Every structure is written in C-alpha cells, then in structure tokens.
Short mmCIF file of C-alpha atoms in Angstrom, two decimals:
data_model
loop_
_atom_site.label_atom_id
_atom_site.label_comp_id
_atom_site.label_asym_id
_atom_site.label_seq_id
_atom_site.Cartn_x
_atom_site.Cartn_y
_atom_site.Cartn_z
CA UNK H 1 -205.64 16.44 22.40
CA UNK H 2 -205.17 13.68 24.98
CA UNK H 3 -201.99 13.96 27.03
CA UNK H 4 -199.87 10.86 27.12
CA UNK H 5 -197.95 9.89 30.24
CA UNK H 6 -194.61 10.33 28.19
CA UNK H 7 -195.57 13.97 27.68
CA UNK H 8 -194.59 14.52 31.33
CA UNK H 9 -190.96 13.31 30.85
CA UNK H 10 -189.52 16.82 30.90
CA UNK H 11 -191.62 17.85 33.94
CA UNK H 12 -190.98 14.81 35.96
CA UNK H 13 -187.19 15.05 35.39
CA UNK H 14 -187.37 18.74 36.39
CA UNK H 15 -189.32 17.84 39.49
CA UNK H 16 -186.78 15.23 40.49
CA UNK H 17 -184.06 17.80 40.30
CA UNK H 18 -186.07 20.07 42.52
CA UNK H 19 -186.87 17.30 45.01
CA UNK H 20 -183.37 17.76 46.32
CA UNK H 21 -184.31 20.99 47.84
CA UNK H 22 -187.34 19.88 49.71
CA UNK H 23 -187.30 19.71 53.46
CA UNK H 24 -186.59 16.14 54.70
CA UNK H 25 -187.77 14.42 57.88
CA UNK H 26 -184.33 15.28 59.32
CA UNK H 27 -184.75 18.91 58.51
CA UNK H 28 -188.17 18.87 60.27
CA UNK H 29 -186.56 17.22 63.28
CA UNK H 30 -183.98 19.97 63.36
CA UNK H 31 -186.67 22.64 63.06
CA UNK H 32 -188.64 21.05 66.00
CA UNK H 33 -185.40 20.83 68.07
CA UNK H 34 -184.44 24.42 67.27
CA UNK H 35 -183.90 26.53 70.42
CA UNK H 36 -186.23 29.27 69.38
CA UNK H 37 -188.12 30.92 66.58
CA UNK H 38 -184.99 32.72 65.15
CA UNK H 39 -182.97 29.45 65.11
CA UNK H 40 -185.72 27.80 63.23
CA UNK H 41 -185.89 30.60 60.75
CA UNK H 42 -182.18 30.32 60.19
CA UNK H 43 -182.50 26.62 59.39
CA UNK H 44 -185.16 27.44 56.78
CA UNK H 45 -183.10 30.18 55.23
CA UNK H 46 -180.07 27.81 55.05
CA UNK H 47 -182.35 25.46 53.10
CA UNK H 48 -183.01 28.22 50.51
CA UNK H 49 -186.31 29.60 51.88
CA UNK H 50 -186.75 33.29 51.41
CA UNK H 51 -185.38 35.08 54.49
CA UNK H 52 -187.80 37.10 56.62
CA UNK H 53 -187.02 40.68 57.66
CA UNK H 54 -185.94 41.01 61.32
CA UNK H 55 -189.03 40.70 63.50
CA UNK H 56 -191.36 40.33 60.60
CA UNK H 57 -194.06 37.69 60.32
CA UNK H 58 -193.11 34.45 58.52
CA UNK H 59 -196.31 34.55 56.40
CA UNK H 60 -194.65 36.24 53.40
CA UNK H 61 -191.96 33.57 53.39
CA UNK H 62 -194.54 30.87 53.18
CA UNK H 63 -196.42 32.70 50.52
CA UNK H 64 -193.24 33.14 48.31
CA UNK H 65 -192.44 29.50 48.72
CA UNK H 66 -196.06 28.54 47.58
CA UNK H 67 -195.80 30.96 44.66
CA UNK H 68 -192.36 29.49 43.60
CA UNK H 69 -193.76 25.92 43.90
CA UNK H 70 -196.82 26.71 41.76
CA UNK H 71 -194.67 28.47 39.17
CA UNK H 72 -192.47 25.31 38.96
CA UNK H 73 -195.48 23.02 38.77
CA UNK H 74 -196.92 25.16 35.84
CA UNK H 75 -193.52 24.89 34.10
CA UNK H 76 -193.52 21.13 34.38
CA UNK H 77 -197.12 20.41 33.23
CA UNK H 78 -197.86 19.98 29.57
CA UNK H 79 -201.39 21.32 30.47
CA UNK H 80 -202.05 23.11 33.62
CA UNK H 81 -205.74 22.28 33.61
CA UNK H 82 -204.72 18.73 34.70
CA UNK H 83 -204.40 20.30 38.22
CA UNK H 84 -207.81 22.04 38.17
CA UNK H 85 -209.41 19.61 40.63
CA UNK H 86 -206.60 20.49 43.15
CA UNK H 87 -206.97 24.28 42.60
CA UNK H 88 -210.74 24.59 42.20
CA UNK H 89 -211.33 24.62 46.05
CA UNK H 90 -209.27 27.94 46.03
CA UNK H 91 -211.90 29.49 43.83
CA UNK H 92 -214.57 28.61 46.31
CA UNK H 93 -212.42 29.96 49.14
CA UNK H 94 -212.05 33.17 47.09
CA UNK H 95 -215.82 33.25 46.58
CA UNK H 96 -216.36 32.98 50.35
CA UNK H 97 -213.75 35.70 50.90
CA UNK H 98 -215.41 38.00 48.30
CA UNK H 99 -218.99 37.57 49.86
CA UNK H 100 -217.57 38.19 53.32
CA UNK H 101 -215.59 41.18 52.32
CA UNK H 102 -218.49 42.74 50.39
CA UNK H 103 -220.82 42.51 53.45
CA UNK H 104 -218.18 43.73 55.85
CA UNK H 105 -217.02 46.60 53.68
CA UNK H 106 -213.55 45.24 53.39
CA UNK H 107 -211.20 44.97 50.44
CA UNK H 108 -211.63 41.43 48.97
CA UNK H 109 -208.16 41.47 47.39
CA UNK H 110 -206.60 41.19 50.81
CA UNK H 111 -208.31 37.85 51.41
CA UNK H 112 -207.80 36.12 48.05
CA UNK H 113 -205.55 33.00 47.82
CA UNK H 114 -203.46 31.67 44.97
CA UNK H 115 -203.32 29.63 42.77
CA UNK H 116 -206.76 29.79 41.26
CA UNK H 117 -208.69 28.74 38.16
CA UNK H 118 -210.99 31.80 38.11
CA UNK H 119 -209.50 35.25 38.46
CA UNK H 120 -210.43 36.55 41.97
CA UNK H 121 -211.08 40.03 40.40
CA UNK H 122 -213.86 38.45 38.29
CA UNK H 123 -215.26 36.90 41.53
CA UNK H 124 -215.04 40.21 43.32
CA UNK H 125 -216.77 41.93 40.53
CA UNK H 126 -219.55 39.41 40.37
CA UNK H 127 -220.29 39.55 44.05
CA UNK H 128 -219.90 43.39 44.34
CA UNK H 129 -222.21 44.08 41.31
CA UNK H 130 -224.43 41.01 41.83
CA UNK H 131 -223.56 39.97 38.19
CA UNK H 132 -223.17 36.37 38.76
CA UNK H 133 -223.58 35.45 35.07
CA UNK H 134 -220.05 36.55 34.43
CA UNK H 135 -218.81 33.61 36.64
CA UNK H 136 -217.87 30.36 35.19
CA UNK H 137 -220.36 27.37 35.48
CA UNK H 138 -218.78 25.74 38.44
CA UNK H 139 -219.18 28.89 40.49
CA UNK H 140 -222.19 30.67 39.33
CA UNK H 141 -225.04 28.63 41.03
CA UNK H 142 -223.17 28.33 44.30
CA UNK H 143 -222.32 32.15 44.32
CA UNK H 144 -226.10 32.86 43.78
CA UNK H 145 -227.17 30.36 46.51
CA UNK H 146 -224.52 31.62 48.95
CA UNK H 147 -225.23 35.25 48.32
CA UNK H 148 -229.00 34.64 48.90
CA UNK H 149 -228.24 32.81 52.10
CA UNK H 150 -226.53 36.04 53.43
CA UNK H 151 -229.14 38.45 52.04
CA UNK H 152 -232.31 36.61 52.63
CA UNK H 153 -231.65 34.33 55.64
CA UNK H 154 -228.90 36.49 57.10
CA UNK H 155 -226.74 33.44 57.72
CA UNK H 156 -223.03 33.61 56.90
CA UNK H 157 -222.73 30.17 58.29
CA UNK H 158 -225.28 28.77 55.86
CA UNK H 159 -223.36 30.50 53.00
CA UNK H 160 -220.20 28.83 54.26
CA UNK H 161 -221.83 25.39 54.28
CA UNK H 162 -223.13 25.85 50.75
CA UNK H 163 -219.73 26.93 49.39
CA UNK H 164 -217.82 24.28 51.28
CA UNK H 165 -220.04 21.51 50.09
CA UNK H 166 -219.93 22.84 46.43
CA UNK H 167 -216.17 23.12 46.63
CA UNK H 168 -215.68 19.35 47.44
CA UNK H 169 -218.35 18.29 44.90
CA UNK H 170 -216.89 20.38 42.12
CA UNK H 171 -213.27 19.14 42.89
CA UNK H 172 -214.36 15.51 42.83
CA UNK H 173 -216.25 15.97 39.65
CA UNK H 174 -213.18 17.69 38.14
CA UNK H 175 -210.91 14.97 39.20
CA UNK H 176 -213.20 12.27 37.83
CA UNK H 177 -213.36 14.26 34.49
CA UNK H 178 -209.54 14.49 34.34
CA UNK H 179 -209.51 10.66 34.21
CA UNK H 180 -206.46 10.70 36.48
CA UNK H 181 -206.78 7.95 39.19
CA UNK H 182 -204.52 9.59 41.69
CA UNK H 183 -206.45 12.92 41.50
CA UNK H 184 -209.81 11.10 41.77
CA UNK H 185 -208.57 9.22 44.75
CA UNK H 186 -207.31 12.35 46.35
CA UNK H 187 -210.55 14.22 45.72
CA UNK H 188 -212.53 11.17 47.07
CA UNK H 189 -210.38 11.20 50.27
CA UNK H 190 -210.86 14.93 50.72
CA UNK H 191 -214.64 14.48 50.63
CA UNK H 192 -214.51 11.51 53.04
CA UNK H 193 -212.27 13.46 55.39
CA UNK H 194 -214.43 16.55 55.34
CA UNK H 195 -217.63 14.33 55.82
CA UNK H 196 -216.18 12.65 58.82
CA UNK H 197 -215.03 16.01 60.28
CA UNK H 198 -218.60 17.29 59.79
CA UNK H 199 -220.01 14.28 61.50
CA UNK H 200 -217.53 14.49 64.42
CA UNK H 201 -217.97 18.24 64.96
CA UNK H 202 -221.75 18.06 64.62
CA UNK H 203 -221.72 15.20 67.25
CA UNK H 204 -219.65 17.35 69.53
CA UNK H 205 -222.00 20.33 69.22
CA UNK H 206 -225.25 18.34 69.18
CA UNK H 207 -226.36 19.07 65.61
CA UNK H 208 -229.01 16.96 64.07
CA UNK H 209 -228.71 14.59 61.03
CA UNK H 210 -230.44 16.96 58.66
CA UNK H 211 -227.88 19.52 59.27
CA UNK H 212 -225.12 17.06 58.77
CA UNK H 213 -226.46 15.70 55.51
CA UNK H 214 -227.00 19.26 54.24
CA UNK H 215 -223.28 19.89 54.90
CA UNK H 216 -221.79 16.57 53.57
CA UNK H 217 -220.39 16.27 50.14
CA UNK H 218 -221.14 13.51 47.75
CA UNK H 219 -218.84 10.57 48.44
CA UNK H 220 -218.64 7.21 46.81
CA UNK H 221 -216.76 5.52 49.70
CA UNK H 222 -218.92 6.62 52.54
CA UNK H 223 -222.65 6.26 53.30
CA UNK H 224 -223.45 9.84 54.48
CA UNK H 225 -226.75 8.67 56.02
CA UNK H 226 -225.15 5.99 58.12
CA UNK H 227 -222.28 8.33 59.19
CA UNK H 228 -224.64 11.09 60.19
CA UNK H 229 -226.96 8.76 62.05
CA UNK H 230 -223.86 7.25 63.86
CA UNK H 231 -222.72 10.72 64.79
CA UNK H 232 -226.20 11.65 66.06
CA UNK H 233 -226.70 8.63 68.08
CA UNK H 234 -223.35 7.60 69.46
CA UNK H 235 -220.94 10.46 68.85
CA UNK H 236 -217.30 9.74 68.33
CA UNK H 237 -217.40 6.10 69.31
CA UNK H 238 -220.26 5.38 66.91
CA UNK H 239 -218.54 7.18 64.13
CA UNK H 240 -215.34 5.09 64.61
CA UNK H 241 -217.59 1.93 64.80
CA UNK H 242 -219.18 2.76 61.38
CA UNK H 243 -215.79 3.60 59.83
CA UNK H 244 -214.54 0.06 60.63
CA UNK H 245 -216.61 -1.17 57.73
CA UNK H 246 -215.28 1.45 55.26
CA UNK H 247 -211.81 2.12 53.80
CA UNK H 248 -211.36 4.64 56.66
CA UNK H 249 -211.09 2.22 59.50
CA UNK H 250 -207.71 3.73 60.45
CA UNK H 251 -209.39 7.16 60.52
CA UNK H 252 -211.89 5.84 63.03
CA UNK H 253 -209.07 4.66 65.30
CA UNK H 254 -207.33 8.11 65.11
CA UNK H 255 -210.66 9.88 65.80
CA UNK H 256 -211.06 7.76 68.96
CA UNK H 257 -207.49 8.84 69.91
CA UNK H 258 -207.99 12.60 69.36
CA UNK H 259 -209.08 15.13 66.80
CA UNK H 260 -205.58 16.25 66.35
CA UNK H 261 -204.58 12.69 65.53
CA UNK H 262 -207.35 12.48 62.96
CA UNK H 263 -206.47 15.78 61.27
CA UNK H 264 -202.89 14.51 61.01
CA UNK H 265 -204.14 11.16 59.50
CA UNK H 266 -206.18 13.05 56.88
CA UNK H 267 -203.17 15.01 55.73
CA UNK H 268 -200.73 12.15 55.81
CA UNK H 269 -203.22 9.95 53.89
CA UNK H 270 -203.23 12.52 51.07
CA UNK H 271 -199.52 11.87 50.29
CA UNK H 272 -199.81 8.12 50.84
CA UNK H 273 -202.82 8.03 48.44
CA UNK H 274 -200.56 8.54 45.42
CA UNK H 275 -198.63 5.53 46.29
CA UNK H 276 -195.76 4.02 44.34
CA UNK H 277 -196.75 6.01 41.14
CA UNK H 278 -194.99 9.05 42.56
CA UNK H 279 -191.69 7.25 41.77
CA UNK H 280 -192.72 6.86 38.13
CA UNK H 281 -190.65 8.46 35.37
CA UNK H 282 -193.78 9.56 33.58
CA UNK H 283 -197.33 10.72 34.24
CA UNK H 284 -198.73 13.52 36.41
CA UNK H 285 -198.40 11.70 39.65
CA UNK H 286 -194.75 12.59 40.53
CA UNK H 287 -195.72 16.28 39.93
CA UNK H 288 -198.98 15.96 42.04
CA UNK H 289 -196.90 14.26 44.74
CA UNK H 290 -194.26 17.05 44.67
CA UNK H 291 -196.90 19.81 44.88
CA UNK H 292 -198.73 18.10 47.73
CA UNK H 293 -195.44 17.52 49.54
CA UNK H 294 -194.65 21.25 49.24
CA UNK H 295 -198.09 22.16 50.63
CA UNK H 296 -197.47 19.74 53.48
CA UNK H 297 -194.09 21.20 54.04
CA UNK H 298 -195.69 24.67 54.21
CA UNK H 299 -198.26 23.40 56.71
CA UNK H 300 -195.55 21.83 58.84
CA UNK H 301 -193.37 25.01 58.82
CA UNK H 302 -196.38 27.09 59.78
CA UNK H 303 -197.14 24.74 62.69
CA UNK H 304 -193.53 24.69 63.78
CA UNK H 305 -192.92 28.44 63.58
CA UNK H 306 -196.18 29.28 65.29
CA UNK H 307 -195.46 26.83 68.01
CA UNK H 308 -191.93 28.28 68.49
CA UNK H 309 -193.39 31.77 68.70
CA UNK H 310 -195.80 30.59 71.44
CA UNK H 311 -193.25 28.49 73.41
CA UNK H 312 -195.05 25.16 72.67
CA UNK H 313 -192.98 22.16 73.63
CA UNK H 314 -191.23 19.89 71.03
CA UNK H 315 -193.39 16.95 72.04
CA UNK H 316 -196.55 18.79 71.31
CA UNK H 317 -195.16 20.03 67.96
CA UNK H 318 -194.23 16.51 66.99
CA UNK H 319 -197.77 15.24 67.51
CA UNK H 320 -199.04 17.86 64.94
CA UNK H 321 -196.29 17.72 62.33
CA UNK H 322 -197.33 15.79 59.17
CA UNK H 323 -195.21 12.83 57.84
CA UNK H 324 -193.16 13.80 54.72
CA UNK H 325 -191.18 11.21 52.94
CA UNK H 326 -189.08 12.85 50.21
CA UNK V 1 -184.77 -8.29 -16.71
CA UNK V 2 -186.92 -9.38 -13.51
CA UNK V 3 -186.01 -7.13 -10.54
CA UNK V 4 -188.77 -8.47 -8.24
CA UNK V 5 -186.31 -10.19 -6.04
CA UNK V 6 -184.22 -6.93 -5.76
CA UNK V 7 -187.42 -5.09 -4.99
CA UNK V 8 -188.27 -7.43 -2.05
CA UNK V 9 -184.59 -7.08 -0.80
CA UNK V 10 -184.64 -3.24 -1.02
CA UNK V 11 -188.04 -3.29 0.81
CA UNK V 12 -186.36 -5.27 3.59
CA UNK V 13 -183.51 -2.67 3.75
CA UNK V 14 -185.92 0.12 3.90
CA UNK V 15 -187.92 -1.61 6.64
CA UNK V 16 -184.76 -2.08 8.71
CA UNK V 17 -183.66 1.49 8.37
CA UNK V 18 -187.11 3.02 8.81
CA UNK V 19 -188.48 1.09 11.79
CA UNK V 20 -185.33 1.04 13.80
CA UNK V 21 -184.68 4.66 12.93
CA UNK V 22 -188.21 5.55 14.07
CA UNK V 23 -187.76 3.66 17.27
CA UNK V 24 -184.40 5.47 18.02
CA UNK V 25 -185.91 8.83 17.12
CA UNK V 26 -188.76 8.24 19.65
CA UNK V 27 -186.44 6.86 22.37
CA UNK V 28 -183.79 9.62 22.01
CA UNK V 29 -186.51 12.24 21.84
CA UNK V 30 -188.13 10.96 25.10
CA UNK V 31 -184.72 10.91 26.93
CA UNK V 32 -183.99 14.27 25.45
CA UNK V 33 -187.08 15.76 27.05
CA UNK V 34 -186.29 14.19 30.39
CA UNK V 35 -182.65 15.34 30.13
CA UNK V 36 -183.70 18.99 29.32
CA UNK V 37 -185.79 18.93 32.51
CA UNK V 38 -182.82 18.09 34.61
CA UNK V 39 -180.35 20.39 32.73
CA UNK V 40 -182.77 23.23 33.11
CA UNK V 41 -182.25 22.86 36.84
CA UNK V 42 -178.75 21.67 36.96
CA UNK V 43 -176.48 22.27 33.79
CA UNK V 44 -173.54 20.43 35.40
CA UNK V 45 -175.40 17.18 34.85
CA UNK V 46 -175.37 17.53 31.01
CA UNK V 47 -172.51 15.00 30.50
CA UNK V 48 -174.23 12.36 32.52
CA UNK V 49 -177.68 12.67 30.96
CA UNK V 50 -176.09 12.89 27.48
CA UNK V 51 -174.85 9.24 27.81
CA UNK V 52 -178.28 8.24 28.70
CA UNK V 53 -179.80 9.99 25.76
CA UNK V 54 -177.34 8.43 23.32
CA UNK V 55 -178.25 4.89 24.43
CA UNK V 56 -181.55 4.49 22.49
CA UNK V 57 -179.86 5.92 19.36
CA UNK V 58 -178.00 2.61 18.56
CA UNK V 59 -180.94 0.76 17.10
CA UNK V 60 -181.15 3.28 14.38
CA UNK V 61 -177.48 2.72 13.55
CA UNK V 62 -178.12 -1.11 13.61
CA UNK V 63 -180.88 -0.69 11.02
CA UNK V 64 -178.77 1.51 8.85
CA UNK V 65 -175.90 -0.98 9.03
CA UNK V 66 -178.19 -3.79 8.14
CA UNK V 67 -179.67 -1.87 5.23
CA UNK V 68 -176.26 -0.78 3.96
CA UNK V 69 -174.81 -4.31 4.18
CA UNK V 70 -177.83 -5.76 2.32
CA UNK V 71 -177.62 -3.11 -0.42
CA UNK V 72 -173.98 -3.70 -0.85
CA UNK V 73 -174.23 -7.47 -0.86
CA UNK V 74 -176.98 -7.49 -3.60
CA UNK V 75 -174.89 -5.23 -5.68
CA UNK V 76 -177.18 -2.20 -5.70
CA UNK V 77 -174.52 0.17 -4.74
CA UNK V 78 -171.96 -0.76 -7.26
CA UNK V 79 -174.38 -1.59 -10.13
CA UNK V 80 -173.56 -5.31 -10.35
CA UNK V 81 -177.22 -6.20 -9.77
CA UNK V 82 -177.83 -5.41 -13.40
CA UNK V 83 -175.66 -8.20 -14.56
CA UNK V 84 -176.25 -10.41 -11.56
CA UNK V 85 -179.83 -10.04 -10.48
CA UNK V 86 -181.28 -12.04 -7.49
CA UNK V 87 -184.16 -14.38 -7.69
CA UNK V 88 -187.67 -13.59 -6.19
CA UNK V 89 -187.22 -16.35 -3.50
CA UNK V 90 -183.82 -14.94 -2.46
CA UNK V 91 -185.32 -11.39 -2.38
CA UNK V 92 -188.04 -12.79 -0.01
CA UNK V 93 -185.48 -14.39 2.12
CA UNK V 94 -183.51 -11.11 2.33
CA UNK V 95 -186.70 -9.29 3.32
CA UNK V 96 -187.37 -11.80 6.08
CA UNK V 97 -183.66 -11.47 7.20
CA UNK V 98 -184.24 -7.70 7.74
CA UNK V 99 -187.35 -8.19 9.92
CA UNK V 100 -185.58 -9.09 13.18
CA UNK V 101 -183.63 -5.72 13.50
CA UNK V 102 -186.48 -3.77 11.96
CA UNK V 103 -189.18 -4.87 14.49
CA UNK V 104 -187.06 -5.50 17.65
CA UNK V 105 -185.10 -2.39 16.82
CA UNK V 106 -188.25 -0.36 16.82
CA UNK V 107 -189.66 -1.67 20.00
CA UNK V 108 -186.34 -1.97 21.99
CA UNK V 109 -185.31 1.60 21.17
CA UNK V 110 -188.65 2.81 22.62
CA UNK V 111 -188.27 0.61 25.75
CA UNK V 112 -184.61 1.66 26.12
CA UNK V 113 -185.80 5.26 25.84
CA UNK V 114 -188.18 4.79 28.73
CA UNK V 115 -185.61 3.10 30.87
CA UNK V 116 -183.01 5.84 30.03
CA UNK V 117 -185.61 8.52 30.86
CA UNK V 118 -186.24 6.86 34.16
CA UNK V 119 -182.42 6.84 34.66
CA UNK V 120 -182.40 10.55 34.05
CA UNK V 121 -184.63 10.93 37.07
CA UNK V 122 -182.07 8.84 39.09
CA UNK V 123 -179.26 11.11 37.88
CA UNK V 124 -181.30 14.15 38.85
CA UNK V 125 -181.50 13.12 42.43
CA UNK V 126 -178.33 11.10 42.82
CA UNK V 127 -175.64 12.04 40.30
CA UNK V 128 -173.26 9.45 41.73
CA UNK V 129 -175.54 6.63 40.80
CA UNK V 130 -175.42 7.38 37.09
CA UNK V 131 -173.53 4.29 36.34
CA UNK V 132 -176.30 2.15 37.67
CA UNK V 133 -178.89 4.10 35.55
CA UNK V 134 -176.81 3.62 32.42
CA UNK V 135 -176.36 -0.15 33.12
CA UNK V 136 -180.14 -0.63 33.61
CA UNK V 137 -180.93 1.11 30.35
CA UNK V 138 -178.08 -0.57 28.47
CA UNK V 139 -179.42 -4.00 29.33
CA UNK V 140 -182.29 -3.38 26.89
CA UNK V 141 -179.67 -3.12 24.11
CA UNK V 142 -179.00 -6.91 24.45
CA UNK V 143 -182.07 -7.74 22.38
CA UNK V 144 -181.32 -5.26 19.67
CA UNK V 145 -177.79 -6.65 19.42
CA UNK V 146 -179.02 -10.22 19.20
CA UNK V 147 -181.42 -9.41 16.40
CA UNK V 148 -178.75 -7.37 14.63
CA UNK V 149 -176.54 -10.43 14.60
CA UNK V 150 -179.45 -12.65 13.24
CA UNK V 151 -180.25 -10.14 10.55
CA UNK V 152 -176.56 -9.65 9.47
CA UNK V 153 -175.71 -13.47 9.59
CA UNK V 154 -178.90 -14.14 7.65
CA UNK V 155 -178.10 -11.60 5.01
CA UNK V 156 -174.54 -12.86 4.58
CA UNK V 157 -175.73 -16.43 4.37
CA UNK V 158 -178.53 -15.80 1.96
CA UNK V 159 -176.50 -13.71 -0.47
CA UNK V 160 -173.73 -16.57 -0.40
CA UNK V 161 -176.30 -19.20 -1.34
CA UNK V 162 -175.84 -20.80 -4.71
#
C-alpha cells in the first residue's frame, strides 16, 4: 500500500519533540572552545549524551547515540523500507568488512556497522562458506565479483572499488524506486561527490581515465567521461573548470581551495539538499533531515573530540566541523 | 401522500451530517496522530495539543446542528410532517441549503486538521508559541462558520416560505 504524506504525522511530531535535544551551533561552538577533551565530554554529557567511563574511548558514546537515533527513526516511520536507500551503503560496507575479515582470519562481527538492510551474519556466512546465493539480489553479484577480485587477481583494492561503486549505484536505484524526491536528490549528490573525489584523488596520484571510469558510479548530473578527462589532463584546476558547467560549481570552488573544504561542502550539501521540506508537518523529509542531522552531529563530535585529544587548535577544528542548522 | 419533498430534505440533512462529520473525523484523526507523537515524548504538552485536536471537530457539530434544525423545522421529529408535508420544490431547496455546510465543512475540517497538525509541531518545539499555532489553525474555521450561517439562514427562510 502506498504511504501518504499524512501517514507521517505521528513520526514528524515525535521528531519535532526530539529536535529540542539536538546539538545546536552554539553547543558546537562551546565544544570547540572547551579547554580540553574532558571538558568537551562534560558538555556532551550535560546535553544527554551517554557518559563515557573515565579514560575510556568516546566511540561507544557515539555508537549508543547512533543506535538511539536509529531506534527513534524506526519508531517514527510507517514503513522503515523508505530509508533503505540511506542504509543500503552499510550493507556494502559490511560486505567489504566480511571479505577482508575472512581473508585476514579476523572475526567479521567486530567490523560490522549498523543499521543495515541485510543481516551481517548472513553476509558473513555467505562470504565464509562461499554461498553467495543466500544473499539478497542487491548484494549477490557484487559479492561474487569482489570475492573473485581478491581470490583470482589478489587485489583487495579492486574489490573495494567494485563494492564502493555498486554501493552508490544501488543506493541511487533504491532512492529512485522509493519515489521520494529528497532521497533521490541525496543519492544523486552522494554519487556526484564520490565521483568528484575519485577524479581529484586519481589526478593527485596520476591514475588514468580508464581507472577513474571503472571507479565512478552512474550519475545523472555529471558526465563521468568529461570529469575523468579533465582530471587526467589538468588535475584539480581542470576539474573545477568542468564543474562550473554542472550543478556542482560551488564544489569546484571548494576543491580549488582545499580537499578539506570540499569534503565539508559535500557533507553540508547533504543537509541543504532537503531544503524547506524539512520544516513540513508531513512526509518523510523531516525524519530524513533529523537522521542526517544526527549523523552530521556524530561526525562533528568525532572530529572535535579527536582534535581535543590530539591538541589541535580551535581554528583548525572549526575548518572541519560541518554546518548544522537545527 | 407525497413525501418526495421530505425525502429531498432528509437527504440534505444526511449530507450535512455525513460529509462534515467525515471531514471532522479525518481532521481530528490527523491531529490526534501528531499529538500522540508529541505526547509520547513529552506528556506535559497534552493540554496544549488537545486544544489543537479539538479544532477540526467543530465542522462535524455544524453539520449535526444543520441536520437537526432541518429535521425539526420540516416536522420530522415531532411527526407534524404527516399532516403538513413539504412540496418537492421546497424539499429540493432544503437539500440545496444543506450543501454549503456539507461541502465546505468536509474540506475545511481536513484543511484545519492539517494546519492544526502543523501547529502540533510548533508546540512540540516551542510550547510557549501554542497561542499562535491555535490562531493559525482557527482561521480556517471562518469559512465553515460562514457556510453554517448560509445553511441555517437558508433553511429557516425556506421553511418559512408560504
């Protein structure tokens, strides 16, 4: 049955109530300005984040926050499959982890991430026992191809490329299938950002166009061939020049500035992409926006706490922290 | 005895009660869902969201009022319709008189429900702004009230015709 936008009334209202607990730009300023790591942790604990044990890593705190956020999102959605296109890349990450763990004699469960569409135990079983038929359609072919790349070619890097590309393509296809414009725009933006990153990094490391085209995901808003040729011939400047004629002109400017500025632009654009619909009383967009805001908050907290632990200056942290407008 | 006029009038009364009642049920239901979302996180806001939930319910009352008045005025409730039946043309006029509150009641209740549900979101984030949320949703009521007046005045005038 098709979900109507009014079916989200309960979820959107619940999200609105929870938005009060999100970290605001002022909170991030306070975190950046905190004297040290401990002071930053105290600010987070005051805002309701799970306290960390004395001297312990902050990773469990972030993990608990992510779990809590996902649980809330599930409570708010009339059908969780709406979020599949946002979650599918995690399945591919888990596939990558399973392949690497199997070939390195490690325990795959230690490397899996949540949330997921496909049970990681199933992925682990498929990779361990080479029973790829038990995997869902979106993972099966990629798993076989990536596994072969490791076994026959002996290239873990090629396996990564295969999985990363499939991850973006499957997420975009899933978003288009969902019929949700915001999700489609987000998936398209993710593909475009990934392709620009590939072009930029390949240019920096002297890779050829064939390699770039093999890595790039299908993208409606970018001409991959032109992007790859620009990268191969003129590097960063040529990429920026080509991007001027695409919806990513601003990305080109940021890329000319620095790789850090470009990465920040990519993340900031994800939240901007939802636009005014995030303030709507109905529809999935406010819930998508909340979820992405929480993920951005986790990323910011990770950047700030890592920087505090390593004594990075506030100015440097500020350059990397993502914009969050609650 | 020809009751065709009475049949048209009763059909009008039924439309007024059914359509505006349906609109109110949809509107109140929608706000109720949104209100439940807020109350599940902050039960102290129940009073404020309840006011918003009540707002789209008025159209149903207007439809009921219109239907009741019509049935009373044509003598269906006290049985005088048997001795004093209404003509077909008067019945049709009474049916037409019910349409404003029936149709506008249905659509305005749904529209008010959407506005009130959006207001619930305002209350969720800024409880002190609930007055503004209520005012914005209440403005939709204007058009239901206007059509209620049209329907009531029409019914009273038509029944009074010689």
